[in-house]
XYZ file of C-alpha atoms in Angstrom:
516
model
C -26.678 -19.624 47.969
C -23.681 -18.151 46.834
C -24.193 -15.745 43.549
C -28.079 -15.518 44.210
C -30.390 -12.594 44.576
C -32.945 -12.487 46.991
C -35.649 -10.410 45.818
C -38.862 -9.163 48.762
C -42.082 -9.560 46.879
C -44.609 -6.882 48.161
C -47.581 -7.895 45.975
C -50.665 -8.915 48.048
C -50.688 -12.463 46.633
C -47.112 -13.320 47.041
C -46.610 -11.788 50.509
C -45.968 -14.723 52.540
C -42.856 -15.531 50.518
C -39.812 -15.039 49.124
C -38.505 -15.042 45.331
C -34.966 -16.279 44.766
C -33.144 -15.603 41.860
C -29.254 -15.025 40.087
C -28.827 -11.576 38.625
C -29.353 -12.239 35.349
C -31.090 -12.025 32.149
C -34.144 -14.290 32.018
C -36.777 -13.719 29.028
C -40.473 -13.851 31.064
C -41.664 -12.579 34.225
C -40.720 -8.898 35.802
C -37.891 -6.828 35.287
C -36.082 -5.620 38.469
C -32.570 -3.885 38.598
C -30.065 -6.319 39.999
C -27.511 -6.289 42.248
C -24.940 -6.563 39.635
C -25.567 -2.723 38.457
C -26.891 -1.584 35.389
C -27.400 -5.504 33.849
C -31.127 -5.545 34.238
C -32.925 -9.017 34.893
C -36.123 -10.681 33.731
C -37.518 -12.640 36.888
C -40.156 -15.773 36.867
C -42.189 -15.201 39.620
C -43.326 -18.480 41.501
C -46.015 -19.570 43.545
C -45.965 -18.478 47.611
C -44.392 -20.276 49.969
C -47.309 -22.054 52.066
C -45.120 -22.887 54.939
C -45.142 -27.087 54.051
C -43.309 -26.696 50.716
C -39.223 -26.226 49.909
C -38.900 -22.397 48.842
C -38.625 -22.968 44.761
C -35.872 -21.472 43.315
C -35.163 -20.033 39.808
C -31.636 -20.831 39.268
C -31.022 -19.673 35.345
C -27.029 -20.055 34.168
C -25.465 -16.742 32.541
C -23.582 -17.915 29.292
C -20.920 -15.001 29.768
C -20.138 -17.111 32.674
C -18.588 -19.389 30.858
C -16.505 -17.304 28.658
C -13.017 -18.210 29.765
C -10.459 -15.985 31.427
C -7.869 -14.088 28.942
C -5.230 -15.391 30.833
C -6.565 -19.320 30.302
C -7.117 -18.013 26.867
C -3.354 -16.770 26.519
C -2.297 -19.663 27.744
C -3.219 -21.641 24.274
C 0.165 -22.853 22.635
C -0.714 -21.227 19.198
C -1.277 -17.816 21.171
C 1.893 -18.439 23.405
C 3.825 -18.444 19.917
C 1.948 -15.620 18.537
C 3.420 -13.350 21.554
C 6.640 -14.102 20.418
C 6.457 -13.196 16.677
C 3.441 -10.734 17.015
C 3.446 -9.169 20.186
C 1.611 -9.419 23.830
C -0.613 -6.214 22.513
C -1.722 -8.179 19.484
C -2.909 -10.880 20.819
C -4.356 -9.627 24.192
C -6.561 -7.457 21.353
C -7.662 -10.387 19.900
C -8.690 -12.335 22.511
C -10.348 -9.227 23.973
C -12.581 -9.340 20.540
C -13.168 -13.055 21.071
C -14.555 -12.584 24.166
C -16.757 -10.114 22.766
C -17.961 -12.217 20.704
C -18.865 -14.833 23.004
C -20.474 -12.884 25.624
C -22.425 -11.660 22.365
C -23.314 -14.784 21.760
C -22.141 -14.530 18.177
C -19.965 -17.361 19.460
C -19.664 -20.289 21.823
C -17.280 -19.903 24.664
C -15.339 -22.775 23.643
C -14.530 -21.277 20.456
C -12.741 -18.208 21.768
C -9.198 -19.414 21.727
C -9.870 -20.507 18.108
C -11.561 -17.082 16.931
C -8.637 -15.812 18.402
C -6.052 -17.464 17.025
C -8.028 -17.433 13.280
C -7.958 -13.650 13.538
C -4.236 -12.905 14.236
C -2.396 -10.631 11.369
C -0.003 -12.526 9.457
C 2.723 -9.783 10.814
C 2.833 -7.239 13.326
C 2.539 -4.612 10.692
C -0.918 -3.890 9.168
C 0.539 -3.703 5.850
C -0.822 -6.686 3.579
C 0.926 -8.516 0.300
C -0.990 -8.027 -2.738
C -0.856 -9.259 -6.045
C -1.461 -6.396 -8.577
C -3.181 -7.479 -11.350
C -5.058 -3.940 -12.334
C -2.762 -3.892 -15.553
C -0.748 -0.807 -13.519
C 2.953 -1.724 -13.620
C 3.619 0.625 -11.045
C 1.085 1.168 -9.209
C 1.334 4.291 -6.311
C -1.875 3.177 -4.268
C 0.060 -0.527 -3.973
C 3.492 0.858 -3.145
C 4.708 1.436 -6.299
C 7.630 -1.070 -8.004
C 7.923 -4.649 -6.009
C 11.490 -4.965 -5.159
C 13.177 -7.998 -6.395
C 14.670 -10.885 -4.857
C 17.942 -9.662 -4.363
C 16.689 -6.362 -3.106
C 14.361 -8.055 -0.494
C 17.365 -10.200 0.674
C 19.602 -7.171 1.142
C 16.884 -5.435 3.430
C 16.912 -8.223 5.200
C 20.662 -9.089 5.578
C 20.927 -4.884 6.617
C 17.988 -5.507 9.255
C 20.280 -5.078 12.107
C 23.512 -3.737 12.865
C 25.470 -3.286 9.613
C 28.625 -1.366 8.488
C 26.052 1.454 6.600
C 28.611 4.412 8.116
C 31.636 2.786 9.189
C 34.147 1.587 7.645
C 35.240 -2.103 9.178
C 38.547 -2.444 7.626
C 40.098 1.081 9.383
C 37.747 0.688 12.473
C 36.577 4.476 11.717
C 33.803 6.231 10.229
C 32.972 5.841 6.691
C 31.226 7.326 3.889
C 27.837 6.903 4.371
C 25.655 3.974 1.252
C 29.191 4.331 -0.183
C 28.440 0.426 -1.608
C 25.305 2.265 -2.921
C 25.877 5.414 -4.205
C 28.837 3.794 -6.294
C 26.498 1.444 -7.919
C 24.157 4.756 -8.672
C 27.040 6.271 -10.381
C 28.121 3.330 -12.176
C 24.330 3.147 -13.887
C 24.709 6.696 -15.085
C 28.114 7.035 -16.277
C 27.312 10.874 -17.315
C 26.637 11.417 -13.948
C 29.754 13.793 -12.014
C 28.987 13.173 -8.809
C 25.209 11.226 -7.151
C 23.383 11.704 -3.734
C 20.323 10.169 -2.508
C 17.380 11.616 -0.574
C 14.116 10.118 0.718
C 11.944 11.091 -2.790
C 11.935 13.253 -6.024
C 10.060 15.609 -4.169
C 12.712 16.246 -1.786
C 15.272 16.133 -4.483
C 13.728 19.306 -6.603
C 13.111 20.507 -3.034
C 16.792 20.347 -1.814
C 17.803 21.775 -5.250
C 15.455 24.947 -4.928
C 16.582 25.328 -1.161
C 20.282 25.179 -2.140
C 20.866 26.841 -5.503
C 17.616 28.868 -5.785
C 16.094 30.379 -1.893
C 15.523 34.034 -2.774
C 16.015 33.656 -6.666
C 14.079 33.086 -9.548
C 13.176 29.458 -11.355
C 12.321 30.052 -14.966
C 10.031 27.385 -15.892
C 7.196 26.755 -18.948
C 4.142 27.019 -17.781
C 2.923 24.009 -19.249
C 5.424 22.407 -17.274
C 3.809 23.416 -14.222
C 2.135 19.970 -12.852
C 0.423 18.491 -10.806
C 0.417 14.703 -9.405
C -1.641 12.364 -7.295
C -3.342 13.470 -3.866
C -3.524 17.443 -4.872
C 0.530 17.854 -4.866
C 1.254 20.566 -7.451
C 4.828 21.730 -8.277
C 4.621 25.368 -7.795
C 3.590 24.988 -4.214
C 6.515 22.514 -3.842
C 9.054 25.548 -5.156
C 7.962 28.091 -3.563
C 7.777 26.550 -0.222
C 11.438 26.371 -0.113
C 11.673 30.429 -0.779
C 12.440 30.325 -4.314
C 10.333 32.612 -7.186
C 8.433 30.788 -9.885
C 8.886 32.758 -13.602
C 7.042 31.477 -15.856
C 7.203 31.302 -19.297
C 5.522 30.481 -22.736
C 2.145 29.139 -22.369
C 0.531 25.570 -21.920
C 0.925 24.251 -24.968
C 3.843 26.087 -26.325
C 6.890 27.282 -24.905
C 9.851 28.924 -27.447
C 13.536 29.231 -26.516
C 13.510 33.042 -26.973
C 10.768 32.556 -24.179
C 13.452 31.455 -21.933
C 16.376 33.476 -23.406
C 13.878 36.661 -22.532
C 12.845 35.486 -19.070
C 16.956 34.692 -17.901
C 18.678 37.789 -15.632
C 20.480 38.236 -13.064
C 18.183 37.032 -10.259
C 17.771 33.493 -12.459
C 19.267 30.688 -10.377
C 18.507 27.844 -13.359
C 15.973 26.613 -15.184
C 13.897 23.788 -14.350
C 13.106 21.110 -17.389
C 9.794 19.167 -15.910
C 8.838 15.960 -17.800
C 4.916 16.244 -17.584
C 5.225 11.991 -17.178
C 1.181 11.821 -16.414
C -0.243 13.583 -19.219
C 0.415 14.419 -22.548
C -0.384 17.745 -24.412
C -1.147 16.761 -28.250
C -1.963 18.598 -31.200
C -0.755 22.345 -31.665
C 2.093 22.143 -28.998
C 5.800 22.989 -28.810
C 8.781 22.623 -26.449
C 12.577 23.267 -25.813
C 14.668 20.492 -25.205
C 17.312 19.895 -22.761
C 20.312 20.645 -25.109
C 18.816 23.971 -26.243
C 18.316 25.168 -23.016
C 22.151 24.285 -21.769
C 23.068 26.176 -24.786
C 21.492 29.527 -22.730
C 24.741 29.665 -20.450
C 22.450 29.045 -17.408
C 22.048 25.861 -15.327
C 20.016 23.646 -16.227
C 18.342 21.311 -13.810
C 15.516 18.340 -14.928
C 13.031 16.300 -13.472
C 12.446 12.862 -14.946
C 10.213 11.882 -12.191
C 9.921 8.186 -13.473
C 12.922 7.334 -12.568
C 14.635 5.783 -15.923
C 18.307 6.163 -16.052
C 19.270 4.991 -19.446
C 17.458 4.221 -22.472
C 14.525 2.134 -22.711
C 13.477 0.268 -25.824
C 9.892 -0.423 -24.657
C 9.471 3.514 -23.734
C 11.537 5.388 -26.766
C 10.549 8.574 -26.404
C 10.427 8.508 -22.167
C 13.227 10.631 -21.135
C 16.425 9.339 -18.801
C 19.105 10.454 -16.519
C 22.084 9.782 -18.620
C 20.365 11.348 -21.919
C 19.831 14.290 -20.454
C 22.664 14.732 -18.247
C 25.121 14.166 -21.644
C 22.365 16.783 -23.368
C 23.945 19.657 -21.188
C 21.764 19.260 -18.131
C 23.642 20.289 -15.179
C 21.290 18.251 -12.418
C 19.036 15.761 -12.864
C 16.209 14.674 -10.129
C 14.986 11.281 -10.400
C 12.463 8.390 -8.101
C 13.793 5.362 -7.517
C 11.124 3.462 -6.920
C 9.276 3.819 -10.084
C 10.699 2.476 -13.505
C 14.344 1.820 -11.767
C 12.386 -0.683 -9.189
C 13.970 -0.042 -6.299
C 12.891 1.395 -2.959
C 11.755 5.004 -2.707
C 14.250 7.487 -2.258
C 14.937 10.373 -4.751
C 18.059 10.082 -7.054
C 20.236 13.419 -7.498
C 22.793 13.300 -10.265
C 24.772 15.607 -11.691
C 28.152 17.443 -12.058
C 30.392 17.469 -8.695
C 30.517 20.920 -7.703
C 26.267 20.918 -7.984
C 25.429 17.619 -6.505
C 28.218 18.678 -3.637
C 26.085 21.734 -2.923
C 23.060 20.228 -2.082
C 24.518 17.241 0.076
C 26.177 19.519 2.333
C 23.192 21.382 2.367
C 21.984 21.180 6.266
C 18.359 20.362 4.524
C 20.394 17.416 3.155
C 20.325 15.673 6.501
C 16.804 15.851 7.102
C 16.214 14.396 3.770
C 18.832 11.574 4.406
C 17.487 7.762 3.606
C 17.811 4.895 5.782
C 20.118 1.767 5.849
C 17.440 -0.566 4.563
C 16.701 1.951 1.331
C 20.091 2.573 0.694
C 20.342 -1.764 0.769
C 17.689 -2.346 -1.377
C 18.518 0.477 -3.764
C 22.231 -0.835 -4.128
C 20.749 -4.069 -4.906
C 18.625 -3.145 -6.997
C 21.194 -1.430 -9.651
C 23.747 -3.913 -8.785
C 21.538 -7.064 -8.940
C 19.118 -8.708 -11.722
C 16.470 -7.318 -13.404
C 13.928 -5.461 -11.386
C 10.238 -6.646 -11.421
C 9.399 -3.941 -13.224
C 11.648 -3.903 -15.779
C 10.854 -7.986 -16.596
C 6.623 -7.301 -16.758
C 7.706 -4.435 -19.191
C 9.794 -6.111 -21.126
C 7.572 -9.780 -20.917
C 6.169 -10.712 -24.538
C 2.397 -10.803 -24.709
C 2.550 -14.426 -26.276
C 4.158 -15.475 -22.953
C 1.491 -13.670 -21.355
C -1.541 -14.853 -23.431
C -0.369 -18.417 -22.884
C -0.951 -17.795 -18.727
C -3.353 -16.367 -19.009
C -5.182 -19.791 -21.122
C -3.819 -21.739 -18.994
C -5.323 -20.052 -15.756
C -8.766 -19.784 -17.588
C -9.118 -23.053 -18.531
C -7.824 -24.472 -14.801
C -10.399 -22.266 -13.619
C -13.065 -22.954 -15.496
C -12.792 -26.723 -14.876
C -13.050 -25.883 -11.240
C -16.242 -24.117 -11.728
C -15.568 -20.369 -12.210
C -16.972 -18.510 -14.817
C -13.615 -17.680 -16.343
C -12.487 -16.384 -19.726
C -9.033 -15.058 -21.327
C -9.414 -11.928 -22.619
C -6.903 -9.746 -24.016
C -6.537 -6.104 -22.959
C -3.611 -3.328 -22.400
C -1.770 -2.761 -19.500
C 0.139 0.732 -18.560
C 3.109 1.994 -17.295
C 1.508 3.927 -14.043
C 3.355 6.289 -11.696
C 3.798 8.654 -13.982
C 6.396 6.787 -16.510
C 5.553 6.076 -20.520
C 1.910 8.439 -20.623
C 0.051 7.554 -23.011
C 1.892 4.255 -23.925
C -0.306 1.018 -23.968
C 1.517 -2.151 -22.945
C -0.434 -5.172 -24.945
C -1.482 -7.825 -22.336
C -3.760 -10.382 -21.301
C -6.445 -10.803 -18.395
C -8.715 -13.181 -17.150
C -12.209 -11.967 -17.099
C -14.185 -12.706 -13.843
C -17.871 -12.002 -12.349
C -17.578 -8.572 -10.931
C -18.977 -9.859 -7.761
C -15.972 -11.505 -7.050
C -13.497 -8.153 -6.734
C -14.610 -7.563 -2.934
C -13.720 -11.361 -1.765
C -10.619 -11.678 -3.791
C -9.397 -8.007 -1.937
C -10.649 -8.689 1.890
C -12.625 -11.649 1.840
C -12.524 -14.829 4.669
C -9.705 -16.614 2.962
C -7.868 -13.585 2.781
C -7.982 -12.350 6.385
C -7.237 -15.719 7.244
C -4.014 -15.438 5.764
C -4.958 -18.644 3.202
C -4.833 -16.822 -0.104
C -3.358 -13.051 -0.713
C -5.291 -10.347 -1.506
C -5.779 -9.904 -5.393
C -6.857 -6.321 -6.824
C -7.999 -5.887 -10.223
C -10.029 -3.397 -12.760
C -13.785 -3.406 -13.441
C -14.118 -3.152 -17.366
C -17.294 -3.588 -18.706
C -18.846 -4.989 -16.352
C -16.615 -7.779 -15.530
C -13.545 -8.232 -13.005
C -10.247 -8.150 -15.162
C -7.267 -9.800 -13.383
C -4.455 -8.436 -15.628
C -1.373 -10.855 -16.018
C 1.347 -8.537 -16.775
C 1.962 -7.298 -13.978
C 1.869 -10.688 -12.287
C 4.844 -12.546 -11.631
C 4.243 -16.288 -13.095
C 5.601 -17.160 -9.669
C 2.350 -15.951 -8.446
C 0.168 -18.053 -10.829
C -0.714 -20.457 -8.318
C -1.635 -18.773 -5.910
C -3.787 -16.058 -7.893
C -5.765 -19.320 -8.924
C -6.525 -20.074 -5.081
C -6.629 -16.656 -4.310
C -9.899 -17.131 -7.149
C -11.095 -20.124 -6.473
C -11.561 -19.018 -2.795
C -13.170 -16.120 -3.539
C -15.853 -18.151 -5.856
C -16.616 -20.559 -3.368
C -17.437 -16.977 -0.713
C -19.399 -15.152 -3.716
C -20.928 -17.714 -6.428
C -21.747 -16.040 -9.261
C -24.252 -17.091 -12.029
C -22.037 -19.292 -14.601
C -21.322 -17.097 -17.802
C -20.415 -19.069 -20.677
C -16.897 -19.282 -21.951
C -16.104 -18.245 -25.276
C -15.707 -21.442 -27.772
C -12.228 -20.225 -29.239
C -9.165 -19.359 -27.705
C -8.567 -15.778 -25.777
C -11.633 -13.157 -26.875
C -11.111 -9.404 -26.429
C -13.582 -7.165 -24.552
C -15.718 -5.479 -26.874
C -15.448 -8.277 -29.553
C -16.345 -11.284 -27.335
């Protein structure tokens, strides 16, 4: 028979015959190597053949046999589509781990195509939506500010080919995010002259490689910082060939500090706004406009990104206030309090800001046609994300927040508004506490509601709070009220993948943790 084994057996008792068998696994019997390599096989060994009988035959059926072909797999209408929008790699990978799974047994053959197609990424990127509630406005391990509407459209709309260095009405080449870097310089009227890089970190980078490679930056030492993932300042500077001098001590720096420190070799000083700490108590520093008045230039980091005044973060520094202070450059992020994409914002007076775009380290550090789209649309469009959880009133927010617990809570989940304070994150407004509300959740839950079944599946995003006290806090502030709905799912999903014992709800209105 075709696909059979046959198998000599040299024992005395089953000489006069012959064993028959597929190569195969079969629990019982012997174990022989088959002729299919290393898969080893368990034989039953029957009686002998007496010569009068029909040789008996052992005929046991492989499942992995019946694991289909990828190509009958591929040839599933929902995985046909999937090739278009995802890619043959994708989905050839997850078939392959189908198939696994079936010849695993985890699975029945049938169900490959299905596994398959249940496992497919919602894009061809690994990158996955979230909904931040952690109470972190902008938070740097979640990409930092969500861009807005507008913003999203533009990326979109500059996708493919688009006019981003050519000008259509003279059929030449034109200034390059012209649309762009007017809108920049239209938000900070102070501002001379504006380029755009990739970051801040390329900004004060391009600024020490073009005004300072050789010379000295007089800076305060308490002004020396560093920022997530080890990055620290003074290795930044003096990368780029520059000398650090610094001056004054950690918690107090003088003017005559500075005025002592300044020579020849100085190329500026560099104003840092420590934006993720603070230094209380016994402290001092020199402001912008007393350091101008030194007859050196003067260049400042804002880091967060704030271009003009903010009424929910008085005493956070911006682009414009400085600049009109006497500052000759300012470095800024744009994807931080602004809410725009990344890139790092350079303003300053013309014959500076000129410098360091024609800078050849300028082109390196150029940006892209999609950031310098989002970024114009950002300044030119409606408020930024950002801006509206700042500037959202906690009563709005308390209200949601009921709302969501109670609609929760009648669907089972152990559920409770509680109010709490939020932050500014990525280095903007240290210190400040943004008043907020949050619904309170079994801590259990966090894991499901990040990566759980629903989530891969692509029914319900991914929802990433704070552990406080013991409990999961899903902070609303930072959650659009767009996203109400489906942070409820996103919930419910997750409670029906990790039940929880039921806690019980406080009798009155929205308790605070600590005084529940």
């Amino acid at each position: 028979m075709a696909g059979l084994a046959r198998v000599r057996v040299t024992s005395a008792a089953e000489a006069s015959g012959y064993l028959v068998v597929p190569p195969v696994f079969k629990t019982g019997g012997r174990r022989f190597a088959s002729p299919a390599g290393s898969i080893p096989v368990r034989l039953r060994v029957t009686r002998p053949w007496d010569g009068r009988r029909p040789r008996r035959r052992v005929a046991v059926v492989d499942p992995r046999r019946h694991v289909p072909r990828t190509d009958v797999v591929l040839a599933d209408p929902r995985l046909v589509a999937a090739r278009e929008s995802l890619g043959v790699a994708l989905v050839k990978a997850a078939v392959a781990r189908a198939q696994e799974l079936a010849r695993s047994g985890a699975i029945s053959p049938a169900s490959v195509a299905d596994t398959a197609a249940a496992s497919l990424p919602l894009t061809a990127a690994s990158l996955m939506p979230v909904i931040n509630a952690t109470g972190v406005l902008v938070h740097t391990n979640l990409g930092r500010a969500p861009l807005s509407a507008a913003a999203r459209d533009a990326v979109q709309a500059a996708a493919g080919y688009t006019d981003v260095e050519f000008d259509l009405a003279s059929g030449k080449r034109g200034r390059r995010g012209a649309a762009a870097l007017d809108a920049l310089a239209r938000a900070v009227p102070a501002a001379g002259a504006v380029h755009v890089v990739n970051n801040n970190a390329a900004a004060l980078a391009l600024a020490a490689t073009a005004l300072a490679a050789g010379r000295e930056i007089v800076v305060s030492r308490g002004e020396l910082i560093e920022i997530g993932d080890g990055f620290r300042l003074p290795d930044l500077l003096q990368s780029t060939g520059a000398r650090i001098r610094e001056v004054g001590s950690t918690n107090r720096t003088a003017l005559h500090d500075y005025r002592q420190a300044i020579c020849a070799d100085t190329a500026f000083i560099l104003k840092v706004h420590p934006s993720n700490y603070l230094i209380e108590g016994f402290t001092a520093s020199v402001s912008v406009g007393e350091l101008a008045g030194l007859g050196v230039l003067v260049v400042g980091d804002i880091g967060s990104g704030l271009l003009s005044p903010s009424p929910v973060l008085p005493d956070e520094p911006d682009a414009d206030s400085w600049l009109r202070a006497g500052a000759g450059l300012v470095t800024a992020s744009g994807d931080k309090l602004l809410g725009g994409p990344q890139a790092g914002l350079v303003l300053g007076r013309p014959e500076t800001v000129t410098r360091l775009a024609r800078h050849p380290l300028a082109r390196a550090l150029r940006v892209d046609k999609l950031t310098l789209a989002a970024l114009e649309a950002t300044l030119a469009g409606p408020a930024a994300p950002v801006t509206e959880a700042m500037m959202a009133a906690l009563e709005s927010i308390r209200e949601r927040a009921e709302a969501q617990a109670g609609r929760l809570a009648s669907a089972g989940v152990d559920c409770r508004a509680v109010l709490t304070d939020a932050a500014v994150g990525g280095g903007g407004g240290p210190g400040v506490r943004l008043p907020s509300a949050a619904l309170s959740l079994p801590e259990q839950l966090a894991p499901d509601l990040r990566s759980g079944a629903a989530v891969r599946r692509g029914d319900v995003p991914a929802v990433v709070g704070r552990i406080e006290g013991g409990r999961l806090l899903l902070d609303l502030r930072a959650v659009a009220p767009d996203d109400d709905e489906r942070l409820a799912a996103a919930v419910v999903a997750a409670r029906g993948s990790a039940p929880s014992p039921a806690v019980p709800a406080p009798a009155d209105g929205v308790a605070t943790p600590g005084r529940e």
